[in-house]
Amino acid sequence: MTNPNDPIPPNQTYSNSSPSSNQFTTYAPLVQSFVKQYSCSYFLHHSDSTSLVLVSDLLTKSNYSSWSQSMTLSFTVKNKMGFIDGTLPKPIGDLQNSWIICNSVVTTWIFNALSKKIAASVNFSDSTREIWLDLQQRYQSKKYPCIFQFHRELSNLVQDQLSVIAYFTKLKTAWNELASYQPICSCGRCTCGGVKELLDYFQIEHVMEFLMGLNNSFSQIRTCLLLTGPEPTIQ
């Protein structure tokens, strides 16, 4: 039995801290190592293969806005936006080979997210940045036909044989697509309340579009909602 008065061996220390604190101290270097890896744009996880598909809907001639938003979100999660927006140019020196490898991987991710005809048109580009700009210049400029198409879809969309939930889902999808083409204020300094009033007005428009497309069996409920004050939100 150990005598409490005996000196503490040099390789052994006693602490009054809880087991959870000891565990944190033990795993802290490991956590820091993971954070350091993922914060580096040249880091590639074992799942980051060249066959990875980042988005469910491939780029076509009519969905560039929603496609680019989804791709940008995916690249941000992967910490690879520097290869897309040009903030991580090809270096000279020890990191050049790592840059080439990562650039090639990101390029394959873009190819995997394109329809076959579009992929063939950018197959010989030198860098991910060039491909991204090429696609942006070709398809972002076609927003007015897309806006027209979404407005026409909304004007013709009715419940018909759909359930209320399915009907609302189709409406919500069209609203989201249309919203991706609308200008937004990104300065963060709007204090006059005008933006909120504009958003509230869009909510009223959404409510009206939803009610207009409902089947006649909901006419009584629709009338009650229209007479309700304050106006109901789309939620």
Short mmCIF file of C-alpha atoms in Angstrom, two decimals:
data_model
loop_
_atom_site.label_atom_id
_atom_site.label_comp_id
_atom_site.label_asym_id
_atom_site.label_seq_id
_atom_site.Cartn_x
_atom_site.Cartn_y
_atom_site.Cartn_z
CA MET A 1 0.00 0.00 0.00
CA THR A 2 1.28 3.46 -0.87
CA ASN A 3 2.11 5.74 2.00
CA PRO A 4 0.43 9.17 1.59
CA ASN A 5 3.57 10.78 2.91
CA ASP A 6 5.81 9.24 0.26
CA PRO A 7 7.09 11.70 -2.41
CA ILE A 8 5.37 11.73 -5.80
CA PRO A 9 7.37 9.80 -8.41
CA PRO A 10 8.85 12.07 -11.12
CA ASN A 11 6.70 10.56 -13.94
CA GLN A 12 3.43 10.82 -12.01
CA THR A 13 1.36 13.89 -11.22
CA TYR A 14 -1.87 14.35 -9.31
CA SER A 15 -4.62 16.70 -10.32
CA ASN A 16 -7.87 17.79 -8.74
CA SER A 17 -9.41 18.39 -12.16
CA SER A 18 -12.38 16.36 -13.37
CA PRO A 19 -12.04 13.47 -15.88
CA SER A 20 -13.64 15.62 -18.56
CA SER A 21 -10.93 18.26 -18.10
CA ASN A 22 -8.24 15.61 -18.40
CA GLN A 23 -9.86 14.27 -21.55
CA PHE A 24 -9.96 17.75 -23.05
CA THR A 25 -6.25 18.20 -22.26
CA THR A 26 -5.49 14.85 -23.84
CA TYR A 27 -7.43 15.44 -27.06
CA ALA A 28 -6.75 19.17 -27.47
CA PRO A 29 -3.61 18.64 -29.63
CA LEU A 30 -5.54 16.20 -31.83
CA VAL A 31 -8.39 18.69 -32.28
CA GLN A 32 -5.93 21.46 -33.08
CA SER A 33 -4.30 19.20 -35.67
CA PHE A 34 -7.65 18.56 -37.40
CA VAL A 35 -8.51 22.28 -37.37
CA LYS A 36 -5.13 23.12 -38.87
CA GLN A 37 -5.61 20.54 -41.63
CA TYR A 38 -9.11 21.65 -42.63
CA SER A 39 -8.14 25.34 -42.54
CA CYS A 40 -5.56 24.71 -45.27
CA SER A 41 -6.89 25.03 -48.82
CA TYR A 42 -4.46 22.37 -50.02
CA PHE A 43 -5.84 19.73 -47.66
CA LEU A 44 -7.71 16.87 -49.35
CA HIS A 45 -9.76 14.45 -47.28
CA HIS A 46 -9.75 10.79 -48.29
CA SER A 47 -13.35 11.26 -49.46
CA ASP A 48 -12.38 14.12 -51.81
CA SER A 49 -12.01 11.87 -54.84
CA THR A 50 -12.18 12.96 -58.47
CA SER A 51 -15.51 11.13 -58.83
CA LEU A 52 -17.22 13.27 -56.17
CA VAL A 53 -20.47 14.96 -57.25
CA LEU A 54 -21.14 18.10 -55.21
CA VAL A 55 -24.68 18.93 -56.38
CA SER A 56 -27.74 16.89 -57.29
CA ASP A 57 -28.77 18.98 -60.33
CA LEU A 58 -26.28 19.26 -63.19
CA LEU A 59 -25.75 22.60 -64.91
CA THR A 60 -28.01 23.19 -67.90
CA LYS A 61 -28.80 26.27 -69.94
CA SER A 62 -31.58 27.38 -67.59
CA ASN A 63 -30.43 26.74 -63.98
CA TYR A 64 -27.12 28.58 -63.68
CA SER A 65 -28.16 30.79 -60.74
CA SER A 66 -29.28 27.98 -58.41
CA TRP A 67 -26.43 25.74 -59.64
CA SER A 68 -23.75 28.33 -58.93
CA GLN A 69 -25.15 28.97 -55.45
CA SER A 70 -25.07 25.27 -54.61
CA MET A 71 -21.55 24.88 -56.01
CA THR A 72 -20.28 27.94 -54.13
CA LEU A 73 -21.68 26.55 -50.89
CA SER A 74 -20.01 23.18 -51.53
CA PHE A 75 -16.64 24.78 -52.36
CA THR A 76 -16.88 26.88 -49.21
CA VAL A 77 -17.46 23.76 -47.09
CA LYS A 78 -14.49 22.10 -48.80
CA ASN A 79 -12.37 25.27 -48.28
CA LYS A 80 -11.64 25.42 -52.00
CA MET A 81 -13.20 28.79 -52.94
CA GLY A 82 -9.71 30.22 -53.46
CA PHE A 83 -9.35 28.12 -56.61
CA ILE A 84 -12.69 29.48 -57.89
CA ASP A 85 -12.57 33.20 -57.07
CA GLY A 86 -8.88 33.67 -57.91
CA THR A 87 -7.72 34.47 -54.37
CA LEU A 88 -5.42 31.43 -54.44
CA PRO A 89 -3.34 31.80 -57.63
CA LYS A 90 -0.75 29.26 -58.73
CA PRO A 91 2.28 29.72 -56.46
CA ILE A 92 5.96 29.51 -57.31
CA GLY A 93 7.95 27.23 -55.08
CA ASP A 94 7.31 24.27 -52.83
CA LEU A 95 3.48 24.58 -52.91
CA GLN A 96 3.22 24.57 -56.69
CA ASN A 97 2.75 20.81 -56.96
CA SER A 98 0.10 20.82 -54.20
CA TRP A 99 -1.74 23.64 -56.00
CA ILE A 100 -1.73 21.72 -59.29
CA ILE A 101 -3.14 18.62 -57.60
CA CYS A 102 -5.91 20.52 -55.78
CA ASN A 103 -6.76 22.58 -58.86
CA SER A 104 -7.14 19.38 -60.89
CA VAL A 105 -9.37 17.81 -58.24
CA VAL A 106 -11.61 20.89 -58.07
CA THR A 107 -11.76 20.94 -61.87
CA THR A 108 -13.07 17.37 -61.93
CA TRP A 109 -15.73 18.36 -59.38
CA ILE A 110 -16.95 21.05 -61.76
CA PHE A 111 -16.93 18.61 -64.70
CA ASN A 112 -18.99 16.15 -62.64
CA ALA A 113 -21.60 18.88 -62.08
CA LEU A 114 -22.06 19.75 -65.77
CA SER A 115 -24.32 18.26 -68.41
CA LYS A 116 -22.40 16.38 -71.11
CA LYS A 117 -22.74 19.08 -73.78
CA ILE A 118 -21.56 21.84 -71.46
CA ALA A 119 -18.69 19.73 -70.10
CA ALA A 120 -17.38 19.14 -73.62
CA SER A 121 -17.13 22.90 -74.19
CA VAL A 122 -14.77 23.50 -71.24
CA ASN A 123 -12.79 20.28 -71.35
CA PHE A 124 -9.53 21.94 -72.44
CA SER A 125 -9.42 24.90 -70.05
CA ASP A 126 -6.19 25.30 -68.08
CA SER A 127 -7.50 26.24 -64.65
CA THR A 128 -10.57 26.00 -62.46
CA ARG A 129 -10.82 29.78 -62.38
CA GLU A 130 -10.97 29.97 -66.21
CA ILE A 131 -13.72 27.34 -66.33
CA TRP A 132 -15.77 29.14 -63.66
CA LEU A 133 -15.51 32.51 -65.45
CA ASP A 134 -16.36 30.91 -68.79
CA LEU A 135 -19.53 29.33 -67.41
CA GLN A 136 -20.46 32.56 -65.63
CA GLN A 137 -20.09 34.70 -68.76
CA ARG A 138 -22.08 32.28 -70.89
CA TYR A 139 -25.00 31.44 -68.63
CA GLN A 140 -25.39 34.21 -66.08
CA SER A 141 -26.20 36.67 -68.87
CA LYS A 142 -29.28 34.61 -69.75
CA LYS A 143 -31.10 35.52 -66.56
CA TYR A 144 -33.95 37.44 -68.24
CA PRO A 145 -35.28 34.41 -70.14
CA CYS A 146 -35.05 32.45 -66.88
CA ILE A 147 -36.92 35.15 -64.95
CA PHE A 148 -39.60 35.15 -67.65
CA GLN A 149 -39.86 31.37 -67.46
CA PHE A 150 -40.31 31.34 -63.66
CA HIS A 151 -42.94 34.09 -63.80
CA ARG A 152 -44.83 32.16 -66.46
CA GLU A 153 -44.59 28.98 -64.41
CA LEU A 154 -45.96 30.79 -61.36
CA SER A 155 -48.83 32.34 -63.32
CA ASN A 156 -49.90 28.91 -64.62
CA LEU A 157 -49.32 26.92 -61.43
CA VAL A 158 -52.50 25.67 -59.75
CA GLN A 159 -53.22 22.91 -57.26
CA ASP A 160 -55.35 20.75 -59.58
CA GLN A 161 -54.72 17.09 -58.59
CA LEU A 162 -51.87 17.91 -56.21
CA SER A 163 -52.12 17.83 -52.45
CA VAL A 164 -51.83 21.19 -50.70
CA ILE A 165 -48.32 20.28 -49.52
CA ALA A 166 -47.16 19.20 -52.99
CA TYR A 167 -48.69 22.32 -54.53
CA PHE A 168 -46.95 24.56 -51.99
CA THR A 169 -43.63 22.76 -52.56
CA LYS A 170 -43.77 23.51 -56.30
CA LEU A 171 -44.60 27.14 -55.55
CA LYS A 172 -41.78 27.42 -53.01
CA THR A 173 -39.28 25.98 -55.49
CA ALA A 174 -40.23 28.53 -58.15
CA TRP A 175 -40.10 31.37 -55.59
CA ASN A 176 -36.63 30.35 -54.47
CA GLU A 177 -35.37 30.12 -58.05
CA LEU A 178 -36.82 33.54 -58.86
CA ALA A 179 -35.37 35.05 -55.68
CA SER A 180 -31.87 33.99 -56.73
CA TYR A 181 -32.10 36.53 -59.58
CA GLN A 182 -33.32 39.38 -57.41
CA PRO A 183 -30.79 42.03 -56.30
CA ILE A 184 -30.06 42.14 -52.59
CA CYS A 185 -28.36 44.66 -50.35
CA SER A 186 -25.13 43.20 -49.01
CA CYS A 187 -23.69 46.34 -47.37
CA GLY A 188 -25.33 45.59 -44.02
CA ARG A 189 -26.05 49.26 -43.40
CA CYS A 190 -29.74 49.51 -44.36
CA THR A 191 -31.44 51.03 -41.31
CA CYS A 192 -34.44 52.79 -42.87
CA GLY A 193 -36.69 49.72 -42.75
CA GLY A 194 -37.28 49.79 -46.48
CA VAL A 195 -35.81 46.32 -47.00
CA LYS A 196 -38.13 44.83 -44.39
CA GLU A 197 -41.14 46.50 -46.01
CA LEU A 198 -40.10 45.08 -49.37
CA LEU A 199 -39.73 41.57 -47.91
CA ASP A 200 -43.13 41.89 -46.24
CA TYR A 201 -44.63 42.85 -49.60
CA PHE A 202 -43.10 39.78 -51.24
CA GLN A 203 -44.65 37.67 -48.47
CA ILE A 204 -48.08 39.13 -49.30
CA GLU A 205 -47.52 38.34 -52.99
CA HIS A 206 -46.64 34.76 -52.10
CA VAL A 207 -49.80 34.42 -50.02
CA MET A 208 -51.93 35.75 -52.90
CA GLU A 209 -50.30 33.42 -55.44
CA PHE A 210 -50.80 30.46 -53.12
CA LEU A 211 -54.47 31.25 -52.50
CA MET A 212 -55.20 31.94 -56.18
CA GLY A 213 -54.02 28.49 -57.20
CA LEU A 214 -55.98 26.53 -54.62
CA ASN A 215 -58.90 24.41 -55.78
CA ASN A 216 -62.46 25.75 -55.42
CA SER A 217 -63.05 23.38 -52.52
CA PHE A 218 -60.96 25.79 -50.43
CA SER A 219 -62.94 28.89 -51.48
CA GLN A 220 -64.55 29.39 -48.06
CA ILE A 221 -61.23 29.05 -46.23
CA ARG A 222 -59.61 31.37 -48.79
CA THR A 223 -62.25 34.04 -48.17
CA CYS A 224 -61.76 33.80 -44.41
CA LEU A 225 -57.98 34.17 -44.79
CA LEU A 226 -58.34 37.21 -47.06
CA LEU A 227 -60.58 38.89 -44.50
CA THR A 228 -58.23 38.10 -41.63
CA GLY A 229 -56.23 40.93 -40.15
CA PRO A 230 -53.33 41.23 -39.97
CA GLU A 231 -52.50 39.44 -43.20
CA PRO A 232 -51.41 35.80 -42.73
CA THR A 233 -47.84 34.91 -43.63
CA ILE A 234 -47.11 32.20 -46.17
CA GLN A 235 -45.82 29.96 -43.36
#
